[in-house]
C-alpha atoms as one frame of an Amber mdcrd trajectory, in Angstrom:
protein
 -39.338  48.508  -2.145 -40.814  45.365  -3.177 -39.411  44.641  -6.587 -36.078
  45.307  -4.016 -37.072  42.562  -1.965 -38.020  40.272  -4.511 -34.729  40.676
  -6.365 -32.798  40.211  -3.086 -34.863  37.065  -2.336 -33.944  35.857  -5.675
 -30.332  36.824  -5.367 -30.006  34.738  -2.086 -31.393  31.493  -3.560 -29.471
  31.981  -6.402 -26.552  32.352  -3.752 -27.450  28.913  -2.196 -28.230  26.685
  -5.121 -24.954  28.433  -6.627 -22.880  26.926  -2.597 -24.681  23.982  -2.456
 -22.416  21.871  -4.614 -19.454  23.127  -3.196 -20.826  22.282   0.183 -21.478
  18.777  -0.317 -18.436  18.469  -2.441 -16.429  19.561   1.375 -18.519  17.336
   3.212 -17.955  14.430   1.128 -15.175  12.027   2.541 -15.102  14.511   5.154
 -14.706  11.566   7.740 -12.113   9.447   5.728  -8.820   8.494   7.086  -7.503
  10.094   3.784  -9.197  12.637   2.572 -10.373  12.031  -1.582  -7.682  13.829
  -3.357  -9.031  13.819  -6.931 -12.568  13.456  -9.124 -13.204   9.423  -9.266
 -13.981   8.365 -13.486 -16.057   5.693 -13.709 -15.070   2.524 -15.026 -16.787
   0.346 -17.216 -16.133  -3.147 -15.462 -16.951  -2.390 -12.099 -21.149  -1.072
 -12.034 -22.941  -3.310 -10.332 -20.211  -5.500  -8.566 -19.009  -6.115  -4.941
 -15.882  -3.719  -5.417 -17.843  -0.685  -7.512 -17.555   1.499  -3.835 -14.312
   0.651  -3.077 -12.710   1.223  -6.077 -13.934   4.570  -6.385 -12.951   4.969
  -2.858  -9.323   4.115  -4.054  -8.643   5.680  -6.841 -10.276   9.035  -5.231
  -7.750   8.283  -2.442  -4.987   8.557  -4.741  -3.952   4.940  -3.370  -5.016
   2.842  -6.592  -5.575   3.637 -10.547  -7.264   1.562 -13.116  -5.564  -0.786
 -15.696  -6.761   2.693 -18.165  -9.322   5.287 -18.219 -12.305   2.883 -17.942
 -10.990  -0.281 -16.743 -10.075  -1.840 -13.113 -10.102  -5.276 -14.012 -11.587
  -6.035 -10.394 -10.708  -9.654 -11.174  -7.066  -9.543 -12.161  -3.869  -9.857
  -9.769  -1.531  -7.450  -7.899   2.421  -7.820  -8.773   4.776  -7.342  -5.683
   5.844  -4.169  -7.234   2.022  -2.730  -7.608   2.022  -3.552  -3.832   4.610
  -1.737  -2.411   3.747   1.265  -4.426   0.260   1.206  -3.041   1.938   0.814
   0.782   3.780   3.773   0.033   1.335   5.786  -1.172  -0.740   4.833   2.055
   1.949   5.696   4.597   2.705   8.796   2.744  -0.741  10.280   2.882  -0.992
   8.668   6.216   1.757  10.937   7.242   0.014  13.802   5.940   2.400  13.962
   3.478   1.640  13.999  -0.516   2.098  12.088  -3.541   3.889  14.823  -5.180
   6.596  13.752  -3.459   7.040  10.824  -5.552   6.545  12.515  -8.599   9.850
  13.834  -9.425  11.837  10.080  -8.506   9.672   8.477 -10.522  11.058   6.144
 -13.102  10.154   4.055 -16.305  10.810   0.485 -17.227  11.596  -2.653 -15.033
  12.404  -0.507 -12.115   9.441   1.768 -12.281   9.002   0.492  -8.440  11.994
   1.256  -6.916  11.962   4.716  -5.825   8.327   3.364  -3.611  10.703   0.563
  -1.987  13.093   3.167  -1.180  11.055   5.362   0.780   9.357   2.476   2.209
  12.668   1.392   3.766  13.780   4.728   4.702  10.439   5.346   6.804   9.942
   1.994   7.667  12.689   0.854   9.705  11.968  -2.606  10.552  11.543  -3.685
   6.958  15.610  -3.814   7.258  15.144  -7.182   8.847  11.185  -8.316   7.503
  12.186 -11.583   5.744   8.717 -11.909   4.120   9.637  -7.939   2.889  13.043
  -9.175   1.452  10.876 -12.035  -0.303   8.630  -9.240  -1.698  10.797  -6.742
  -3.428  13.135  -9.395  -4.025  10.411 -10.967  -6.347   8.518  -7.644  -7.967
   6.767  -9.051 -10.804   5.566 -12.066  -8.768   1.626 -12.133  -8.094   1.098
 -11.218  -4.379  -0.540 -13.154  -1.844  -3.400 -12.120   0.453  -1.197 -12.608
   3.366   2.078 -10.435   2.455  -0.103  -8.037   1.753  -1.801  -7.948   5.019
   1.909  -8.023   6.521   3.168  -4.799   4.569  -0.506  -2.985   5.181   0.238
  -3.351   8.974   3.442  -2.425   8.885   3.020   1.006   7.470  -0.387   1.727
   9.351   1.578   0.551  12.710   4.631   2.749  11.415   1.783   5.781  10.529
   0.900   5.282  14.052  -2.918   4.622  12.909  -5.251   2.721  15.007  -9.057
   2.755  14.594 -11.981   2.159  16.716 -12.575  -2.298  17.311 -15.946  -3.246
  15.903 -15.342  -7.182  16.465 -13.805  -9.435  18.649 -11.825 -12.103  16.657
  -8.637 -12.957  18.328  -8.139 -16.275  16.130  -9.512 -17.342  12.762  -9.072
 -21.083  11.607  -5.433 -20.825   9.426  -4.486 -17.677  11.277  -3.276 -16.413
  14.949  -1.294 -13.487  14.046  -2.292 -10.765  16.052  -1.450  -7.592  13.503
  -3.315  -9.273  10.389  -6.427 -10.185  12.903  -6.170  -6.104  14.094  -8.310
  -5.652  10.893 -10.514  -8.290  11.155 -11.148  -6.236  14.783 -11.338  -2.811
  12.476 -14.055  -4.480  10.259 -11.563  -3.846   7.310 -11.121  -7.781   6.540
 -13.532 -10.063   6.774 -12.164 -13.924   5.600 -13.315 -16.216   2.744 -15.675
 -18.118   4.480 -18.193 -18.223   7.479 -15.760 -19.016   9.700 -13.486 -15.890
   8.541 -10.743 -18.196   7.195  -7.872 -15.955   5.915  -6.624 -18.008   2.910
  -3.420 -15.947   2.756  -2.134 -18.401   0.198  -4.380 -17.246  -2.085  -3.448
 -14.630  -4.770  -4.868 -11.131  -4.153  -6.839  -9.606  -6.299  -7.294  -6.098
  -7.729 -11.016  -6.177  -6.640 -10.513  -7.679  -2.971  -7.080  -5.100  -2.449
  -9.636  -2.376  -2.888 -12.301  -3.335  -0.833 -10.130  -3.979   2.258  -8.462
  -0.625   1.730 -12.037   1.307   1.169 -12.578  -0.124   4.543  -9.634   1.218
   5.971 -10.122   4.537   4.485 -13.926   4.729   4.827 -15.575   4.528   8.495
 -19.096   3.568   6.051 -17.690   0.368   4.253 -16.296  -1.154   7.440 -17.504
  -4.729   8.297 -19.277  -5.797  11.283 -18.799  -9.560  11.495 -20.804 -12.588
  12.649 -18.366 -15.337  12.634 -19.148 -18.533  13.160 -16.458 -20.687  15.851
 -14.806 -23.313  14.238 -14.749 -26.263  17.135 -13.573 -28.921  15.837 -14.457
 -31.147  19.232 -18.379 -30.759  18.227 -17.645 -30.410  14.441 -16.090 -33.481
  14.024 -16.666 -35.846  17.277 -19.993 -34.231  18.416 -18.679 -34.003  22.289
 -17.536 -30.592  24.275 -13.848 -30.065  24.639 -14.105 -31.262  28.169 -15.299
 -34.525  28.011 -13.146 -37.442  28.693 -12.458 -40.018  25.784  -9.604 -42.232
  27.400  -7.676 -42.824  30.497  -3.657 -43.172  30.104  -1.693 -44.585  32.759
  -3.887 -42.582  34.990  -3.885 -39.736  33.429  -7.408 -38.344  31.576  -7.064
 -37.586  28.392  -9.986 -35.276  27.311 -11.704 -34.351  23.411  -9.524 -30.964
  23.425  -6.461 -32.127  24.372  -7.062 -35.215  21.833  -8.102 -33.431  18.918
  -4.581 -31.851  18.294  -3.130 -35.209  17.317  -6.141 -36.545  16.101  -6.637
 -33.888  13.351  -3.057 -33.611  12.453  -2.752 -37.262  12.307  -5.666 -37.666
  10.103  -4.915 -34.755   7.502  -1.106 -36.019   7.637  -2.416 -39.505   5.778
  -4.829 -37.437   3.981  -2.120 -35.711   1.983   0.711 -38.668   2.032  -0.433
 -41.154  -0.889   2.248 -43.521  -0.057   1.505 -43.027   3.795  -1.944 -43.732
   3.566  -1.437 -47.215   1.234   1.432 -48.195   3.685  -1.100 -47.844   6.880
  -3.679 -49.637   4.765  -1.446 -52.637   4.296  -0.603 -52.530   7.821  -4.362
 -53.278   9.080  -4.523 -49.864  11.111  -6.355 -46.550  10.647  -5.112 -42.809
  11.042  -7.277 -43.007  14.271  -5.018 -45.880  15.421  -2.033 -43.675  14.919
  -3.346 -41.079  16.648  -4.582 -42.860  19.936  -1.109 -44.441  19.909   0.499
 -40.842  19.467  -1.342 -39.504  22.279  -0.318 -42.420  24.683   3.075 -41.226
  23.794   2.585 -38.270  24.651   1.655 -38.966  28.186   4.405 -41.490  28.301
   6.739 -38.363  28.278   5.368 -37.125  31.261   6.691 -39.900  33.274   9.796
 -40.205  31.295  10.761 -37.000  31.323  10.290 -37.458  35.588  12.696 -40.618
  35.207  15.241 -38.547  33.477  15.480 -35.568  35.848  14.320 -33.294  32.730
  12.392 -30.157  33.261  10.645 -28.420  30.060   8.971 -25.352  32.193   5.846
 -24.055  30.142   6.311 -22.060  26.918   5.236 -18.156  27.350   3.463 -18.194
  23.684  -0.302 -17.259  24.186  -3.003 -19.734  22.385  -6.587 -18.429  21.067
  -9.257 -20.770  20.720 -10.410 -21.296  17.024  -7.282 -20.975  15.693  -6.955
 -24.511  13.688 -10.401 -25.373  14.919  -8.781 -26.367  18.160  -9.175 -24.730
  21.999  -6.389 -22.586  23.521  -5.825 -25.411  25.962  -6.170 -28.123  23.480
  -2.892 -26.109  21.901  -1.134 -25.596  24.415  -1.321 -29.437  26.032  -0.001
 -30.692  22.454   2.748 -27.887  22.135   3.910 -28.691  25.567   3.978 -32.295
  25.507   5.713 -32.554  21.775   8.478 -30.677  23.769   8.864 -32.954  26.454
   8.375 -35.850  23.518  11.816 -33.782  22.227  13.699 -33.184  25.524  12.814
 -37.350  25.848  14.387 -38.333  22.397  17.083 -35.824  22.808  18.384 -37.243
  25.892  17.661 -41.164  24.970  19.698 -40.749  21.760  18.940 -43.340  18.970
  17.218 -45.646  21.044  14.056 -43.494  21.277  11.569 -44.386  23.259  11.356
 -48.227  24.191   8.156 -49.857  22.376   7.421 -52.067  25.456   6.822 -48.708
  27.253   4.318 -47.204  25.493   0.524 -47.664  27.566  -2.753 -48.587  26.336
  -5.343 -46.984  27.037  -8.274 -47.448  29.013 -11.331 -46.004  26.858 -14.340
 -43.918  27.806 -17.733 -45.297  27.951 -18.143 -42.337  25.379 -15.628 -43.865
  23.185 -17.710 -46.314  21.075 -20.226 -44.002  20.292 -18.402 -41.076  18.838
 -18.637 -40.723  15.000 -15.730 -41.926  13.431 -16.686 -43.323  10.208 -15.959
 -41.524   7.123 -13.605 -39.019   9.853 -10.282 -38.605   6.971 -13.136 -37.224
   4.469 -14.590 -34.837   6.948 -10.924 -33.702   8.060 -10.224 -32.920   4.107
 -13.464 -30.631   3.844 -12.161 -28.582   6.824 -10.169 -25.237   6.879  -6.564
 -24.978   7.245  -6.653 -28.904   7.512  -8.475 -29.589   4.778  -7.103 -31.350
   1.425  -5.726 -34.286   0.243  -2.709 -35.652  -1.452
């Protein structure tokens, strides 16, 4: 009886170490939004780097592959084509669907690509009219940008019907406002370029950074939780709250956020114009001189536009503070007032407005003390405005 016991106490453990692998195996990914669908080979470039998660995550995903057997080449670009194959791999798996589907379509050569774009447009029926989707498979063996990217990826997760759980509140970032690519700064999946999360969607897109955002889509454990920092641009660059008052026009106040608009356009506008900014230098006056005389234009309008019997009724477009550094009202003062500026010109033909018209203005007390030297070289350092000619 107890060499029977023995034995069956051996035969159990046996029986667990023998499930154990198997069970952790099930477990593993159990939580993804895609499920891993094959063993993950280690590559040879990617130990020890940013990306060595998420391109496991990936390529166990069935959404990416490496360059070969032991490469990714984390570094390296995505072509248009590689791009919309990966978005249709997502939205097929997405769909609970598999990639066998694609298997018996697929083709060699130049057009390797175009049985992805097919089903793409077939699922995806707004891409019938997606101009920056046109541009893409128009152009396959052009390097994507971090932005188109971002454009296709929420296009097939909106057309999956996927939504995940919000994490962080960022309704603008400084060179972007659109509300589907910030959705995954909200999911934790992207995260910007900078402490201000500054999207850079000009920039190419790499293998390494692809994977990482789409690890965090797939992967509840390699989503972000971000810290931004608010890009203000009244107290970055003038040292004053949005609300104070720098100048008095024809009555009117005039405060830092509803000045900064024109101020920071006018100043990165001369700080990319060569010719511009020798021309103004001839001329004895300064970008700032510009601006101050753009803003009293601006007002001007209002009264014009009374004169004239115009009415430009508020716009319905909603702003978010941060976006371009500047406050929501700060955006929407200049956006409304360059309308009435049109409506104005419009209606006073070729004329334009008459020069003897245009007010001075009646500074702040404030005024002389705000930091204005070296302004055009702090204006090129900054996000989205930054740069020079």
């Amino acid at each position: 009886m107890k060499k029977y016991r023995v034995f069956a106490a051996l035969l159990a453990l046996v029986m667990l170490l023998t499930l154990l692998p198997v069970s952790a195996l099930a477990a593993e990914g159990a939580d993804w939004l895609i499920p891993p669908m094959r063993e993950y080979r280690a590559f040879t470039d990617t130990p020890g780097t940013i990306c060595e998660e998420a391109a496991a995550t990936c390529c166990r995903a069935g959404l990416m592959d490496g360059v070969d057997s032991k490469h990714f080449l984390p570094s390296s670009g995505l072509s248009h084509a590689q791009i919309i194959v990966i978005s249709a791999r997502l939205h097929r798996l997405l769909t609970d669907g598999t990639l066998d589907y694609f298997e018996p379509i697929s083709l060699k050569g130049a057009d390797w690509w175009t049985p992805y774009d097919g089903y793409l447009r077939e699922q995806l029926s707004a891409l019938a009219e997606d101009t920056v989707y046109a541009s893409i498979r128009e152009t396959p063996t052009d390097a994507c940008c971090r932005s188109a990217f971002f454009h296709l990826l929420s296009a097939v997760v909106k057309a999956a019907g996927t939504s995940l759980p919000e994490r962080n509140a960022v309704y603008a970032v400084p060179d972007c406002c659109d509300q589907d690519i910030l959705q995954f700064y909200r999911w934790g999946v992207l995260g910007g370029k900078d402490q201000y999360g500054t999207l850079r969607g000009g920039d190419a897109l790499s293998r390494g950074a692809a994977a990482a955002m789409l690890a965090r889509l797939i992967d509840p454990a390699q989503r972000l939780t971000l810290e931004l920092e608010p890009l203000e641009l009244c107290r970055e660059l003038l040292e004053v709250e949005p609300d104070t008052v720098l100048m008095t026009v024809s009555g009117r106040e005039v405060t830092a956020g509803e000045f900064m608009p024109t101020l920071v356009a006018t100043e990165s506008s001369y700080n990319h114009s060569h010719f511009g900014s020798m021309m103004l230098e001839q001329s004895g006056r300064t970008p700032l001189d510009e601006a101050v005389d753009a803003v009293c234009r601006l007002v001007l309008c209002e009264s014009l536009a009374e004169e004239l019997g115009l009415e430009v009724p508020p716009s319905n477009t909603v702003y978010f503070s941060g976006y371009q550094g500047l406050t929501a009202h700060g955006q929407e003062w200049q956006q409304y007032h360059e309308r009435l500026l049109q409506a104005v010109l419009d209606r006073l033909g070729e004329g334009g407005i008459p020069a003897e018209r245009l007010p001075q203005p009646e500074f702040a007390e404030i005024w002389d003390t705000l930091p204005f030297s070296g302004l055009s070289y702090r204006v090129a350092a900054l996000p989205y405005w930054g740069g020079t000619f």
